[in-house]
PDB file of C-alpha atoms in Angstrom:
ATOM      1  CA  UNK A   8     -13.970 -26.498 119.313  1.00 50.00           C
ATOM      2  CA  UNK A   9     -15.561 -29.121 121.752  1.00 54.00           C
ATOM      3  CA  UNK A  10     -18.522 -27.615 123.530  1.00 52.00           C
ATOM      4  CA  UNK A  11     -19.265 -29.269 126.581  1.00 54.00           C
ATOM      5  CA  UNK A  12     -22.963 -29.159 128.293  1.00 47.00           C
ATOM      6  CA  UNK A  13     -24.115 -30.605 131.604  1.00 51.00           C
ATOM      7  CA  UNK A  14     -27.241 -30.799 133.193  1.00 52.00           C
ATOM      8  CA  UNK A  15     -25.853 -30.302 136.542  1.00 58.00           C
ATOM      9  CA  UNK A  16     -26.861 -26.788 138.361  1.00 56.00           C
ATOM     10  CA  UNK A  17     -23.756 -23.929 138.220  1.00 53.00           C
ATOM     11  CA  UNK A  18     -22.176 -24.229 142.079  1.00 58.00           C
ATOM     12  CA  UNK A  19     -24.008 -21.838 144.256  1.00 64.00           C
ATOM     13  CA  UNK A  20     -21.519 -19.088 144.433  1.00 71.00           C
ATOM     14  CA  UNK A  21     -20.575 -18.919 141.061  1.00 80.00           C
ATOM     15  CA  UNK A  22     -22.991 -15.964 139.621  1.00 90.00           C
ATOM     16  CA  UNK A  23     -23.197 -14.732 142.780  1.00 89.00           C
ATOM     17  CA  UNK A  24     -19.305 -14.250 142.193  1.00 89.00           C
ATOM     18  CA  UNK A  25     -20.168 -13.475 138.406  1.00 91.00           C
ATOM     19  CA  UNK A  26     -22.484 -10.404 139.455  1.00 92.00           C
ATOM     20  CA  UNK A  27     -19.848  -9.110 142.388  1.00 93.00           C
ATOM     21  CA  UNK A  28     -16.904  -8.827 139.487  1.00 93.00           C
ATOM     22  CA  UNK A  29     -19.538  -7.120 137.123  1.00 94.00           C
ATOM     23  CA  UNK A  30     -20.340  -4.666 139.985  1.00 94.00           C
ATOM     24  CA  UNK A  31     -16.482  -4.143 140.663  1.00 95.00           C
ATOM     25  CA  UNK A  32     -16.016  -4.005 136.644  1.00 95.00           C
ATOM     26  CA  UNK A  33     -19.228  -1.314 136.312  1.00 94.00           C
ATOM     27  CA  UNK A  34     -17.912   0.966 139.319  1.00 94.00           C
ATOM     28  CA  UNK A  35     -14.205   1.260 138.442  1.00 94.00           C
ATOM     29  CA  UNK A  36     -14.904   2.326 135.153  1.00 94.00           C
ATOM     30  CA  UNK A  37     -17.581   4.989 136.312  1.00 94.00           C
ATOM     31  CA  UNK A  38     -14.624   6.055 138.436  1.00 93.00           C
ATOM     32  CA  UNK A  39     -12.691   6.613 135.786  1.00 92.00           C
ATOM     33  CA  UNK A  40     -15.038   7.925 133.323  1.00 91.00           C
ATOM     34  CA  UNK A  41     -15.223  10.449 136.457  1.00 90.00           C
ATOM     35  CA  UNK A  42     -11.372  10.848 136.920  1.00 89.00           C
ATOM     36  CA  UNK A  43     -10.859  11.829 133.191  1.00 90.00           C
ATOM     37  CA  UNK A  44     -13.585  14.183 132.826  1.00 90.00           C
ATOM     38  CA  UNK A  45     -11.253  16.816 133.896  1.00 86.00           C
ATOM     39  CA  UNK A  46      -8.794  15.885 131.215  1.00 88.00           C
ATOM     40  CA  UNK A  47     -11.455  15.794 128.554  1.00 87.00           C
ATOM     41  CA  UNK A  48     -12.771  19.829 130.020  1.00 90.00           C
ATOM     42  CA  UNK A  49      -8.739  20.264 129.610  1.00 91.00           C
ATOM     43  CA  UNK A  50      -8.490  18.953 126.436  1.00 92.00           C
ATOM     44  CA  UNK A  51     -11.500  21.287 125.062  1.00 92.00           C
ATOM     45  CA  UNK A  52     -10.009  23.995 126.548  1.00 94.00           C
ATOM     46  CA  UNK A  53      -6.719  23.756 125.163  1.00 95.00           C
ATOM     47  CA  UNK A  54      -8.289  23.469 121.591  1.00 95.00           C
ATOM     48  CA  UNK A  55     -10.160  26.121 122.051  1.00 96.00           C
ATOM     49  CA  UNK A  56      -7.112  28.395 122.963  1.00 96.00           C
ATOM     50  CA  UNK A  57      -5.432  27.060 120.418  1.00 96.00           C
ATOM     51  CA  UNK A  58      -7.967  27.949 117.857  1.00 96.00           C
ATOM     52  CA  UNK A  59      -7.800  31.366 119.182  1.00 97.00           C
ATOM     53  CA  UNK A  60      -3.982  31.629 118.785  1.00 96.00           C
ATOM     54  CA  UNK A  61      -4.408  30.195 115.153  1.00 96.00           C
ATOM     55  CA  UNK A  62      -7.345  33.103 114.049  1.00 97.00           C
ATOM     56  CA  UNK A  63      -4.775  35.582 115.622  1.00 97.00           C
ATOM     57  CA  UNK A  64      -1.422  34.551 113.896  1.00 97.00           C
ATOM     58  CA  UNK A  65      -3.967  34.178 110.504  1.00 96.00           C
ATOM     59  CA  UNK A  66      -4.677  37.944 111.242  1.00 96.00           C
ATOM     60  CA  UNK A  67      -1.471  38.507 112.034  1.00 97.00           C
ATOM     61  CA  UNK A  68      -0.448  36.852 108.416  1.00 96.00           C
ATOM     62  CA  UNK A  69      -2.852  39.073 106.553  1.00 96.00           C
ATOM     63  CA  UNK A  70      -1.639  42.128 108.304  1.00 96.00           C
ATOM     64  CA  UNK A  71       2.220  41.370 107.279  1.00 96.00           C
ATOM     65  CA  UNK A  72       0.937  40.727 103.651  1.00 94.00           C
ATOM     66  CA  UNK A  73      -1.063  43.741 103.347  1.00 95.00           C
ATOM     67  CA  UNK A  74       2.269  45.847 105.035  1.00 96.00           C
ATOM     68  CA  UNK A  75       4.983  44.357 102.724  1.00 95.00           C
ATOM     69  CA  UNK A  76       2.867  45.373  99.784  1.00 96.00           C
ATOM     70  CA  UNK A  77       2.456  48.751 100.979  1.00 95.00           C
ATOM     71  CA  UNK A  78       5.925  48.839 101.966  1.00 95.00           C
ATOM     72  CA  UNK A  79       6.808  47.250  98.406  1.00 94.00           C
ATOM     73  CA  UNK A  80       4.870  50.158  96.764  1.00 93.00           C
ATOM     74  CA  UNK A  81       6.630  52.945  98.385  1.00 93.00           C
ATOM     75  CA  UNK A  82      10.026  51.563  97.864  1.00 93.00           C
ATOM     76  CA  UNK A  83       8.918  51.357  94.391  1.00 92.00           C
ATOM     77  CA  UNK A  84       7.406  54.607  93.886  1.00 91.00           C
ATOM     78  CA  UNK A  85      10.789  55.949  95.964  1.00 91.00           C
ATOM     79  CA  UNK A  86      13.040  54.385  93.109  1.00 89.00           C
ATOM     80  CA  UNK A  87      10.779  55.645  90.549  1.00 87.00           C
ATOM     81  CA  UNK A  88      10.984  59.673  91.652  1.00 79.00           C
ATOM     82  CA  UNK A  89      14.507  59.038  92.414  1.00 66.00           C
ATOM     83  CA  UNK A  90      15.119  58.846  88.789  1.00 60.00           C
TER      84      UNK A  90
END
């Protein structure tokens, strides 16, 4: 790596230039931090809904369970007074 140092000054446009870029950098990514704030609301919203969705089919799960064993008991108790 050669490093190369002068003592002449930097040409006069040059951070001028430096600090126009910077300001062109800094504003188009607080436009976009703006233009995807909607996606990120989105995106919480969706995983909220989907959370919901999840706690109903879990419900939904514990309802089946609880139905098949009841309906597993009367079959039984069917077969058994059948006899």
């Amino acid at each position: 790596m050669h490093l190369t140092v002068t003592t002449r000054h930097a040409p006069a446009g040059l951070l001028p230039e430096a600090r126009r870029r910077l300001d062109a950098t800094t504003t188009a990514l607080h436009r976009l931090q703006h233009d995807t704030a909607w996606e990120c609301e989105a995106a919480r919203a969706y995983r909220s809904k989907l959370a919901e969705l999840i706690a109903d089919l879990d419900a939904v799960r514990r309802d089946t369970l609880v139905l098949e064993h009841d309906v597993r008991a009367a079959w039984q108790s069917s077969l058994a007074g059948a006899w």
